[in-house]
mmCIF file of C-alpha atoms in Angstrom:
data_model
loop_
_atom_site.group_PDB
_atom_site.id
_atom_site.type_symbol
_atom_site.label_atom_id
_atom_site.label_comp_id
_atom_site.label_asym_id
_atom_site.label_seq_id
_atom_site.Cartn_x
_atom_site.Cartn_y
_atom_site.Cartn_z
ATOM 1 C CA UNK A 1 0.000 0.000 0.000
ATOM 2 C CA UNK A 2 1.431 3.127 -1.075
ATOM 3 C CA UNK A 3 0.492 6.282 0.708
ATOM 4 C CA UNK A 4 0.898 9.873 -0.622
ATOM 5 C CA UNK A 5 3.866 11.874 0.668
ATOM 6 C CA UNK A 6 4.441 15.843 -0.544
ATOM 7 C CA UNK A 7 6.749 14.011 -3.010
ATOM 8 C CA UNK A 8 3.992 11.985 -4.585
ATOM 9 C CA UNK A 9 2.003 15.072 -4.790
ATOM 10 C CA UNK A 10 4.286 17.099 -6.081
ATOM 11 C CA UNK A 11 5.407 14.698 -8.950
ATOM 12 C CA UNK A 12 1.429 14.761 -9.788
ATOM 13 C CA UNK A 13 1.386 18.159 -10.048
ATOM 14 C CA UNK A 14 4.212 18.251 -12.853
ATOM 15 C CA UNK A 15 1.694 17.183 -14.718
ATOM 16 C CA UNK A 16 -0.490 19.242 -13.738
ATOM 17 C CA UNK A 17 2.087 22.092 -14.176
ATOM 18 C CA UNK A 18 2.403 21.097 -18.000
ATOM 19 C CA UNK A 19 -1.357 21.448 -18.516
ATOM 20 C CA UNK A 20 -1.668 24.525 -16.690
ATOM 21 C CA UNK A 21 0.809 25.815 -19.249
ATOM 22 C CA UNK A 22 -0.434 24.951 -21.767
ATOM 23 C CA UNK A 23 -3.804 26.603 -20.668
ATOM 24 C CA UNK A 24 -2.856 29.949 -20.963
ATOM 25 C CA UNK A 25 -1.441 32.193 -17.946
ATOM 26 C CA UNK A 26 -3.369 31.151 -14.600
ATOM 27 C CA UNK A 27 -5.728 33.679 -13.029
ATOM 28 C CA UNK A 28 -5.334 33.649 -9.738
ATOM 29 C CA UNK A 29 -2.450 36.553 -9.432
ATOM 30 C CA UNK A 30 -4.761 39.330 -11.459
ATOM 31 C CA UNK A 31 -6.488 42.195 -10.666
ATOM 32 C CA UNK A 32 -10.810 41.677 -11.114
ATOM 33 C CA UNK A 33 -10.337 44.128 -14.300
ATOM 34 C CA UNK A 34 -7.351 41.726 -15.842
ATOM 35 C CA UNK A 35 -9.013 38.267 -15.309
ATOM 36 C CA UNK A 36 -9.959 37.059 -18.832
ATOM 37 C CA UNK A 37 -10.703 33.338 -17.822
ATOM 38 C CA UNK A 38 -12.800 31.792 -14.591
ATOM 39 C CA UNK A 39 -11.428 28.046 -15.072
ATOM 40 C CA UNK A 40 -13.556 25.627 -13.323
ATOM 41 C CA UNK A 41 -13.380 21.781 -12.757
ATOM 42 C CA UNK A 42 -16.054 19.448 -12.851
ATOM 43 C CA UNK A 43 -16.505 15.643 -13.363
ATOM 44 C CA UNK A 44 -18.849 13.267 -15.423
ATOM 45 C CA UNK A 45 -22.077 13.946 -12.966
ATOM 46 C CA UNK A 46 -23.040 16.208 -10.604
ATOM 47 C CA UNK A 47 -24.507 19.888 -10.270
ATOM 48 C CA UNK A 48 -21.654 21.128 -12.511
ATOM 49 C CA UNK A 49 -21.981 19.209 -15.023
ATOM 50 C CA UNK A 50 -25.762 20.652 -15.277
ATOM 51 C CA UNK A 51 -24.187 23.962 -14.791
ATOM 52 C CA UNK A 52 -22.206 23.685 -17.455
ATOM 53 C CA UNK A 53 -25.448 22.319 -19.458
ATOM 54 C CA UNK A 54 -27.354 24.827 -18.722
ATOM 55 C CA UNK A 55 -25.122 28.153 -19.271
ATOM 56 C CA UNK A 56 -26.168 29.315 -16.047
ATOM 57 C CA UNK A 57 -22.810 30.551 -14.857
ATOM 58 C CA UNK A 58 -22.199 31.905 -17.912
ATOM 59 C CA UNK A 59 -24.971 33.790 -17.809
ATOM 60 C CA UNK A 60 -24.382 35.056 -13.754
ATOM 61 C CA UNK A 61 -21.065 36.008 -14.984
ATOM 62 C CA UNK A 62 -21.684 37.948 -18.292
ATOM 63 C CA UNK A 63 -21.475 41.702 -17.290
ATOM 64 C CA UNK A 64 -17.844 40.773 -15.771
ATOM 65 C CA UNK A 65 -16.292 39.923 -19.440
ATOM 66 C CA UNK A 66 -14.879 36.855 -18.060
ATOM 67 C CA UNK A 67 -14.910 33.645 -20.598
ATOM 68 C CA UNK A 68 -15.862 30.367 -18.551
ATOM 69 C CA UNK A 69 -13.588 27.557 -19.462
ATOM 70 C CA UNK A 70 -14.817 24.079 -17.907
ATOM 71 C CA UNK A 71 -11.833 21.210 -17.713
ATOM 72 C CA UNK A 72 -12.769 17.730 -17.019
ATOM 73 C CA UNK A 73 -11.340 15.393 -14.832
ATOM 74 C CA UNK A 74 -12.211 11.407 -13.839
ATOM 75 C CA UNK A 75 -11.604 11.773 -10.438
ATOM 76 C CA UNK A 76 -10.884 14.165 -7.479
ATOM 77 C CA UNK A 77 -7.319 14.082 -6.547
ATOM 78 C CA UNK A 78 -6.118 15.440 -10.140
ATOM 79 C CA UNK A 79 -8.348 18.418 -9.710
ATOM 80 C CA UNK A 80 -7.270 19.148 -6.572
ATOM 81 C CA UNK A 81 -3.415 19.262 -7.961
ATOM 82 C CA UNK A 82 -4.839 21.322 -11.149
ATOM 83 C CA UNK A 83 -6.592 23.910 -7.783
ATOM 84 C CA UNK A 84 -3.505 23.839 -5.999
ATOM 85 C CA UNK A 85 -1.087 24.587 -8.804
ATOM 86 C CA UNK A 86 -4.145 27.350 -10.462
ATOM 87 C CA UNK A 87 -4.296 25.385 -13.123
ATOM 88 C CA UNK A 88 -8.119 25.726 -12.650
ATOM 89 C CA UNK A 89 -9.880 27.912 -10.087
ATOM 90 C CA UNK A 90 -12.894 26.502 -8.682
ATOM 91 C CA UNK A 91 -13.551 22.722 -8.687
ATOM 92 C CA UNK A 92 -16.252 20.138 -7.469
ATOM 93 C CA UNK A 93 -15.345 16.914 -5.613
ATOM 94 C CA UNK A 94 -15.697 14.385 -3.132
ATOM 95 C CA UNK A 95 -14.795 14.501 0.819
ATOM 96 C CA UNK A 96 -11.188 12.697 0.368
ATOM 97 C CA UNK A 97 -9.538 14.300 -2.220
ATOM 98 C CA UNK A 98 -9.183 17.556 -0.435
ATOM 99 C CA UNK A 99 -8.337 15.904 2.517
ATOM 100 C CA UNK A 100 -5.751 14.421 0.889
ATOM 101 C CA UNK A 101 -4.617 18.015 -0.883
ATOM 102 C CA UNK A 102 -4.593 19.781 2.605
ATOM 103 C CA UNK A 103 -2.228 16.953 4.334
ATOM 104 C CA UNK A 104 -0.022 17.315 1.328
ATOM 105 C CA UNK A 105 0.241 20.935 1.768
ATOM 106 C CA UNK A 106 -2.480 21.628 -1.183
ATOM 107 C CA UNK A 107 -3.333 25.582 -2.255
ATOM 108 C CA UNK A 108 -6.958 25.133 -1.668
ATOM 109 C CA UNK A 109 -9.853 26.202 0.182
ATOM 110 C CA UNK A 110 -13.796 25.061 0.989
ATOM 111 C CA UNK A 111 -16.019 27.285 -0.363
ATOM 112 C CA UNK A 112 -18.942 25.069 -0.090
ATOM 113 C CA UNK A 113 -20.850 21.880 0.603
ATOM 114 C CA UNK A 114 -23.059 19.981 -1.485
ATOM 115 C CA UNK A 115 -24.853 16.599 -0.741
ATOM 116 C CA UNK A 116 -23.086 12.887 -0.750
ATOM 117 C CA UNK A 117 -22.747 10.603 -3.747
ATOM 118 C CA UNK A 118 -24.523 8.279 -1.731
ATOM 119 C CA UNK A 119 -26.399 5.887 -3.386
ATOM 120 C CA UNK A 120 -24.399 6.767 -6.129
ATOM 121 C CA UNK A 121 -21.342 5.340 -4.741
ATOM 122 C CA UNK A 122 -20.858 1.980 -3.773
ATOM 123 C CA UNK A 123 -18.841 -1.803 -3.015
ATOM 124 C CA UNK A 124 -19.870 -4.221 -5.751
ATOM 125 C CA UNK A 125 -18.790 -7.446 -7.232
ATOM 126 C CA UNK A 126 -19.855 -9.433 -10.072
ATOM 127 C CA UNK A 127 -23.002 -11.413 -9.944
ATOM 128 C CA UNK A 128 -21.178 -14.566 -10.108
ATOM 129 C CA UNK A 129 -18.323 -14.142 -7.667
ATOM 130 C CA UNK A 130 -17.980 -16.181 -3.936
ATOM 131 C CA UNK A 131 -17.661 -12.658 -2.551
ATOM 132 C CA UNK A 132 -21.475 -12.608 -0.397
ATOM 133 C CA UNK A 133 -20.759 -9.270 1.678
ATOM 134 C CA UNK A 134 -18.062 -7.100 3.323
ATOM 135 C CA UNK A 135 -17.099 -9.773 5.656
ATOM 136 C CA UNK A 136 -15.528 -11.452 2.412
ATOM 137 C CA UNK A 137 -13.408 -8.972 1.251
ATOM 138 C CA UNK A 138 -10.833 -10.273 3.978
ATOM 139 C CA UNK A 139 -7.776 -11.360 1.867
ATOM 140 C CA UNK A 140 -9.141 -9.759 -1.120
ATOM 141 C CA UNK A 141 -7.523 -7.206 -4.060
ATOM 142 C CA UNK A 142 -10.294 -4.033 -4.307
ATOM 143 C CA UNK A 143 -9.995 -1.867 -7.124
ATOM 144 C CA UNK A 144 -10.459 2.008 -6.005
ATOM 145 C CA UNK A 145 -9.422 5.555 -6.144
ATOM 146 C CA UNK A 146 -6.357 6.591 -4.178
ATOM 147 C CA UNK A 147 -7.584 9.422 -2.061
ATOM 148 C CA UNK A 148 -11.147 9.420 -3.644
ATOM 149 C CA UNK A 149 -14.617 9.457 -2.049
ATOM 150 C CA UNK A 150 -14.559 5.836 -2.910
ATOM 151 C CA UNK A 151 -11.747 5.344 -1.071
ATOM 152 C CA UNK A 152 -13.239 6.814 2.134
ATOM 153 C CA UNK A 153 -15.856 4.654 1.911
ATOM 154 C CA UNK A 154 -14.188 1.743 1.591
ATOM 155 C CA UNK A 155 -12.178 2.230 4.952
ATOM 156 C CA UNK A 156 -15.458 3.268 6.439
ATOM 157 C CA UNK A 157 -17.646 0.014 5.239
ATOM 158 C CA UNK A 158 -14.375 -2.328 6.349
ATOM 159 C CA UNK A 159 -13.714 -0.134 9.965
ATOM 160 C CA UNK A 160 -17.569 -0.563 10.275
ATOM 161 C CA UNK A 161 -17.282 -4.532 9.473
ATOM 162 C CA UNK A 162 -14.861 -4.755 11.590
ATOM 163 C CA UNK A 163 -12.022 -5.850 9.089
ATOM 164 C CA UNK A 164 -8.682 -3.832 9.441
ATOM 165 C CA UNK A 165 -7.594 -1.786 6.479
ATOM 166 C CA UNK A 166 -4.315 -4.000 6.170
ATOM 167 C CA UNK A 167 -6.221 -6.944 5.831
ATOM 168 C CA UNK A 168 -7.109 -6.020 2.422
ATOM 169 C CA UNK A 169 -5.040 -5.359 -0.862
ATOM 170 C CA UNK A 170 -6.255 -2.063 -1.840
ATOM 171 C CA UNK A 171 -5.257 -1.756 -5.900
ATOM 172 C CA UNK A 172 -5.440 2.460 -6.924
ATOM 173 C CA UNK A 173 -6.704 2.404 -9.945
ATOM 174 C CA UNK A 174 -7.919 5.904 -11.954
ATOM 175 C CA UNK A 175 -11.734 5.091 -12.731
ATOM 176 C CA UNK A 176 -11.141 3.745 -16.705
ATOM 177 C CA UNK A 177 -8.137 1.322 -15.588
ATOM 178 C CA UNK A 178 -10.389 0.144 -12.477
ATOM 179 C CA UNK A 179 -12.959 -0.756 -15.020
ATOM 180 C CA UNK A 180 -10.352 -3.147 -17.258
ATOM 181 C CA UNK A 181 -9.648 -4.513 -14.164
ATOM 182 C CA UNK A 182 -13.160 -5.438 -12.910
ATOM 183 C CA UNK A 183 -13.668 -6.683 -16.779
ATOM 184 C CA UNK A 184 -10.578 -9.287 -16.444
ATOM 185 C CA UNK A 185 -11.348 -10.359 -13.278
ATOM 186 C CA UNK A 186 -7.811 -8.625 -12.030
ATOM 187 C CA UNK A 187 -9.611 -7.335 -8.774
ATOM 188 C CA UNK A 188 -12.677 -8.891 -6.957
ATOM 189 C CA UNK A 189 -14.319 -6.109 -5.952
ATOM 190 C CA UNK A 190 -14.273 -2.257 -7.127
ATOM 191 C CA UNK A 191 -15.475 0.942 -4.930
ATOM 192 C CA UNK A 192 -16.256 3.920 -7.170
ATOM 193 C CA UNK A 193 -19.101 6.319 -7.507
ATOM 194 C CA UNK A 194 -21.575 7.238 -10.368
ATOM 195 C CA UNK A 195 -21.516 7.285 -13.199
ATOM 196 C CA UNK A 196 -18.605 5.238 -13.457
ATOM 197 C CA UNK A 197 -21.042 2.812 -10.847
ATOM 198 C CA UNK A 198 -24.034 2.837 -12.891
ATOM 199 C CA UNK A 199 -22.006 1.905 -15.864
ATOM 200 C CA UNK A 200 -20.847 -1.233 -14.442
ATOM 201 C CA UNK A 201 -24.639 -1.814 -13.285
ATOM 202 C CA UNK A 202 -26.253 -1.598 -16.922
ATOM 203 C CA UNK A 203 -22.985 -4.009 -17.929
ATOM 204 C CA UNK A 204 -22.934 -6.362 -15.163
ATOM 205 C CA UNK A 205 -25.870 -6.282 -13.154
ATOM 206 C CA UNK A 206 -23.084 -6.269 -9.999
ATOM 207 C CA UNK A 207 -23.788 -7.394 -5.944
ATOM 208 C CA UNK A 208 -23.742 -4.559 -4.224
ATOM 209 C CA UNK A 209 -22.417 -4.961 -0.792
ATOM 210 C CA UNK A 210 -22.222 -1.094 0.543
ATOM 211 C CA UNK A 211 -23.041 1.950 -0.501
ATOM 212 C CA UNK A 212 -21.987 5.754 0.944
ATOM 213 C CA UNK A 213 -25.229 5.995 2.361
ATOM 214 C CA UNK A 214 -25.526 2.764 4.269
ATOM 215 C CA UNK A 215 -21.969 3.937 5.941
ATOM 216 C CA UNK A 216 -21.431 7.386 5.987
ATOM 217 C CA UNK A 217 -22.950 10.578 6.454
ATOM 218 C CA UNK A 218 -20.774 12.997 4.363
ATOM 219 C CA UNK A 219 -20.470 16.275 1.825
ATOM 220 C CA UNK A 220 -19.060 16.350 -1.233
ATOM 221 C CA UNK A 221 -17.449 19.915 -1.761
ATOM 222 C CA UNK A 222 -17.130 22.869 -4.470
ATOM 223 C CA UNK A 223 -13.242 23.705 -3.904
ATOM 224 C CA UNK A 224 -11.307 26.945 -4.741
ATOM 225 C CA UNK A 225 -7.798 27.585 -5.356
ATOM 226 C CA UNK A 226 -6.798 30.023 -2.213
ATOM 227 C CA UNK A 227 -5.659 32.733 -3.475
ATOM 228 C CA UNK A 228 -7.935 33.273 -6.520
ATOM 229 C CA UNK A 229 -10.149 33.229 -3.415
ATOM 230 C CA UNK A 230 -9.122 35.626 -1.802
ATOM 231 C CA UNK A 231 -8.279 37.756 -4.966
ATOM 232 C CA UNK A 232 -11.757 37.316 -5.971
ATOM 233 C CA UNK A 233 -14.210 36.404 -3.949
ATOM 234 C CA UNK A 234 -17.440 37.936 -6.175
ATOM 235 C CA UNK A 235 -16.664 35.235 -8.343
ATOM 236 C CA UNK A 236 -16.840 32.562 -5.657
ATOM 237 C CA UNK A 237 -19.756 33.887 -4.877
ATOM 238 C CA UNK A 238 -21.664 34.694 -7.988
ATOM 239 C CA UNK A 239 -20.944 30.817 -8.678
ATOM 240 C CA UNK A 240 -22.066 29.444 -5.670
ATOM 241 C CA UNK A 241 -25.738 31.168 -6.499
ATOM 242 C CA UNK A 242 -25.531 29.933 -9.843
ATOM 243 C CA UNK A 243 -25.326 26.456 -8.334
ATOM 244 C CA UNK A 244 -27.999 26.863 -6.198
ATOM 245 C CA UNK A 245 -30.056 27.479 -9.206
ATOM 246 C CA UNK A 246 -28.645 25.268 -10.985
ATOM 247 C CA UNK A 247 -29.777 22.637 -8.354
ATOM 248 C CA UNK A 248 -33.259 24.225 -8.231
ATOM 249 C CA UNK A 249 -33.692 23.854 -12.248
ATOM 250 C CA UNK A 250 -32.254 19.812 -11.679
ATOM 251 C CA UNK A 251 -35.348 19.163 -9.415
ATOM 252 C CA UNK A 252 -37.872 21.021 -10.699
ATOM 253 C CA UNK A 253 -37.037 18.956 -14.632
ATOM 254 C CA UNK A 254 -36.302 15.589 -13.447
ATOM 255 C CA UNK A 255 -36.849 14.062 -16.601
ATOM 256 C CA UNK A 256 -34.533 16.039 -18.178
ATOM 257 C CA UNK A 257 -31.045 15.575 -15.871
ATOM 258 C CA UNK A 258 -30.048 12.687 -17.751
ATOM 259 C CA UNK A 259 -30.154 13.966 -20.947
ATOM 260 C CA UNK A 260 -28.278 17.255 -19.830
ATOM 261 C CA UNK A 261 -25.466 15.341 -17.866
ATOM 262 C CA UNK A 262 -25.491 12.836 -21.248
ATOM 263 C CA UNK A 263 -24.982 15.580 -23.887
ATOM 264 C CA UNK A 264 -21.995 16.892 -21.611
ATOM 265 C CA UNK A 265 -20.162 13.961 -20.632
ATOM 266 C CA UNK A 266 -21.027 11.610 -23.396
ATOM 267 C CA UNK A 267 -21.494 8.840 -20.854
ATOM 268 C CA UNK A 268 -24.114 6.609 -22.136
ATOM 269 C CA UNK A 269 -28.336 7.826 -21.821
ATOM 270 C CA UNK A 270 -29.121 4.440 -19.639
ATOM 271 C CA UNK A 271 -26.287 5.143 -17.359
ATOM 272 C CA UNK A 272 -26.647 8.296 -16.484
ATOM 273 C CA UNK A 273 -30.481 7.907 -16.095
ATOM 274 C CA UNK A 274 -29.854 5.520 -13.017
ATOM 275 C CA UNK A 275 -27.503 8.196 -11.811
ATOM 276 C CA UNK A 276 -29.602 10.979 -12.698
ATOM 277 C CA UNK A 277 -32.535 9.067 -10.681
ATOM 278 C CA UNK A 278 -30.484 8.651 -7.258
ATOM 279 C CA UNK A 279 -28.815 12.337 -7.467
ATOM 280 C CA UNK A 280 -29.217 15.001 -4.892
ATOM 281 C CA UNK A 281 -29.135 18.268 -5.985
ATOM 282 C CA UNK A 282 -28.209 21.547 -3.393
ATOM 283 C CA UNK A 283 -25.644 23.161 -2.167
ATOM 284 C CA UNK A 284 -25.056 25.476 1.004
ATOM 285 C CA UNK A 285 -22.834 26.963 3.200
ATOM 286 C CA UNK A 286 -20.335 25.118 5.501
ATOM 287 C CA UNK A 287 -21.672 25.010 8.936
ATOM 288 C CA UNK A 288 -19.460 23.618 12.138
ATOM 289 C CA UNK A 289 -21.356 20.055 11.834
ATOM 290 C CA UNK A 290 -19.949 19.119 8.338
ATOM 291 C CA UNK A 291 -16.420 20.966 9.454
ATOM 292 C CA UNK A 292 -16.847 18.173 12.462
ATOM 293 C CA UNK A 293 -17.774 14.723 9.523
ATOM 294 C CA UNK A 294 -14.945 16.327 7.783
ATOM 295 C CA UNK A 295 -12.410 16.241 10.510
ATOM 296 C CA UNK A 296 -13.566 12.623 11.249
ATOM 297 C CA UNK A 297 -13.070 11.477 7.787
ATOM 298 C CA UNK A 298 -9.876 13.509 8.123
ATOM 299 C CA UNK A 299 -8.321 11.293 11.724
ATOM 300 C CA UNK A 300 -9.460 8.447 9.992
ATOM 301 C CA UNK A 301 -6.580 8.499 7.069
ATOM 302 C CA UNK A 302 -4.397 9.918 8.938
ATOM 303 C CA UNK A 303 -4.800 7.287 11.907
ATOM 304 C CA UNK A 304 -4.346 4.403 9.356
ATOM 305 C CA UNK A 305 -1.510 6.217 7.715
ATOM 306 C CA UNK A 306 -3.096 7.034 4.531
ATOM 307 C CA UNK A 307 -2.500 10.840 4.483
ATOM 308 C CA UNK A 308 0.998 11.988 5.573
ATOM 309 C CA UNK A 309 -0.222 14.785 8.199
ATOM 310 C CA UNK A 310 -3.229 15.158 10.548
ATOM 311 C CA UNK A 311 -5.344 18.345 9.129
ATOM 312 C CA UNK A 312 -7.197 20.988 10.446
ATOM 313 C CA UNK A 313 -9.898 21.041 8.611
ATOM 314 C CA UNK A 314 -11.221 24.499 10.098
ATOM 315 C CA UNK A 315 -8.037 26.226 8.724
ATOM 316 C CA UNK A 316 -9.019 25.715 4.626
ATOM 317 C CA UNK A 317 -12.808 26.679 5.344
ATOM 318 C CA UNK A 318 -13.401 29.934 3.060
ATOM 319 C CA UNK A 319 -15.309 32.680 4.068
ATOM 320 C CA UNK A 320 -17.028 35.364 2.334
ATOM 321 C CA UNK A 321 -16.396 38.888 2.806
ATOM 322 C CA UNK A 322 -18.232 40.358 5.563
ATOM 323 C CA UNK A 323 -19.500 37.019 7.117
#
């Protein structure tokens, strides 16, 4: 088991480094009158992604003369390097990854909460494996993010079984090599969140043995880079409203997420109906009870060695001006 040291997040982030370069000047360091770009991050579901669909930042944002570029990513922890190095400004992910950033010394901030992946995230195996429930996984290779929501739920589901982290061979995977994996048998179970989930469930039909909201009770988390933060906070919070209408439009036109998160992502119509169908859609500001499931999530990695510091989870919060 490998864990991530400021040298393993640093050699991500010279990747990172080459794509910010090749992005154009980052943003952060200008003055609200120079910024010509608000960079944001978003995955293959979620409120961004509907966001995005919808134009409705674009349109919150259109007196400022700013163009809205929107990078994908397959998973948290690279976004989280592309925040810290301002590669991208703003970003949307789940409650490891910048966990994992802050330990490793990350330039980030919370700017705001949004609701879990939960039944959108789960433990499965194939219909036809020996593998019955999380008491099985003893002894057994489990495909999964490094530093991922996914990941967090895994310890969570095995702490909760009562099977010790390092009785398990964890195999980080990104998302698309996870998915070979689970195809050629090369793990026996895979933890991993929608749509990459509901994928597998329209191909395989899967046992599920856990998912986030049988174990946990978490946030997932719209992210800034620190000091575009604090260098412009109208734009943190312009975006923030335009997610909360965003989220508003998602559940007053049901029948039309699916479609909108399809023609962005290009993930498959049948898959990202079943995600589509088990979303939440809000987001809101952090108050001291989510700092507190944070910080618990936080001691957790860091108690089983996963992260290389213990965080304060308090000290990357973001707050608005005159709050």
């Amino acid at each position: 088991m490998l864990n991530l040291t400021r040298r393993a997040f640093g050699a991500g982030l010279l990747a990172v480094a080459a794509f910010a370069a090749s992005f154009g000047t980052t943003s952060f360091g200008a003055a609200a009158d120079d910024l010509k770009a608000f960079n944001i991050g978003y995955q293959k579901t979620g409120l961004p992604v509907i966001a995005r669909q919808q134009q409705i930042i674009e349109k919150a944002l259109a007196d400022k003369g700013v163009t809205v570029k929107w990078v994908e990513f397959t998973a948290g922890p690279p976004l989280v390097e592309a925040l810290n190095v301002g590669a991208i400004d703003v970003g949307w992910t789940g409650d490891a990854p910048p966990i994992f950033g802050q330990s490793a010394g990350a330039n980030i901030v919370y700017a705001a909460a949004l609701p879990s992946n939960g039944d959108g995230e789960a433990i499965f195996v194939k219909p036809a494996s020996p593998i019955q429930s999380l008491a099985d996984l003893k002894g057994k290779r489990i495909g999964v993010g490094k530093g991922t929501s996914a990941h967090n739920l895994l310890v969570a589901a095995l702490e909760k079984t009562g099977i010790p982290f390092d009785q398990i061979t964890p195999v980080y995977l990104s998302p698309a090599d996870a998915a070979a994996a689970f195809a050629s048998d090369q793990i026996d179970a895979w933890a991993v969140w929608d749509p990459f989930f509901a994928i597998a469930e329209t191909r395989y039909q899967p046992r599920v043995l856990a998912r986030s909201s049988d174990v946990l009770k978490v946030n997932t988390y719209f992210l800034a880079n620190k000091d575009f933060a604090k260098a412009h906070p109208d734009f943190i919070s312009t975006t923030i409203a335009a997610l909360g209408e965003a989220a508003k439009w998602a559940d007053q036109n049901r029948d039309k997420v699916a479609e909108a998160l399809h023609e962005v992502t290009g993930v498959p119509l049948d898959a990202q109906t079943i995600a589509a169908n088990r979303s939440k859609f809000g987001i809101y500001p952090i108050t001291d009870e989510i700092v507190a499931g944070q910080q618990a999530t936080a001691d957790r990695f860091f108690k089983l060695g996963l992260i290389p510091k213990a965080v304060r989870i308090s000290d990357a919060v973001w707050t608005a001006p005159g709050n």
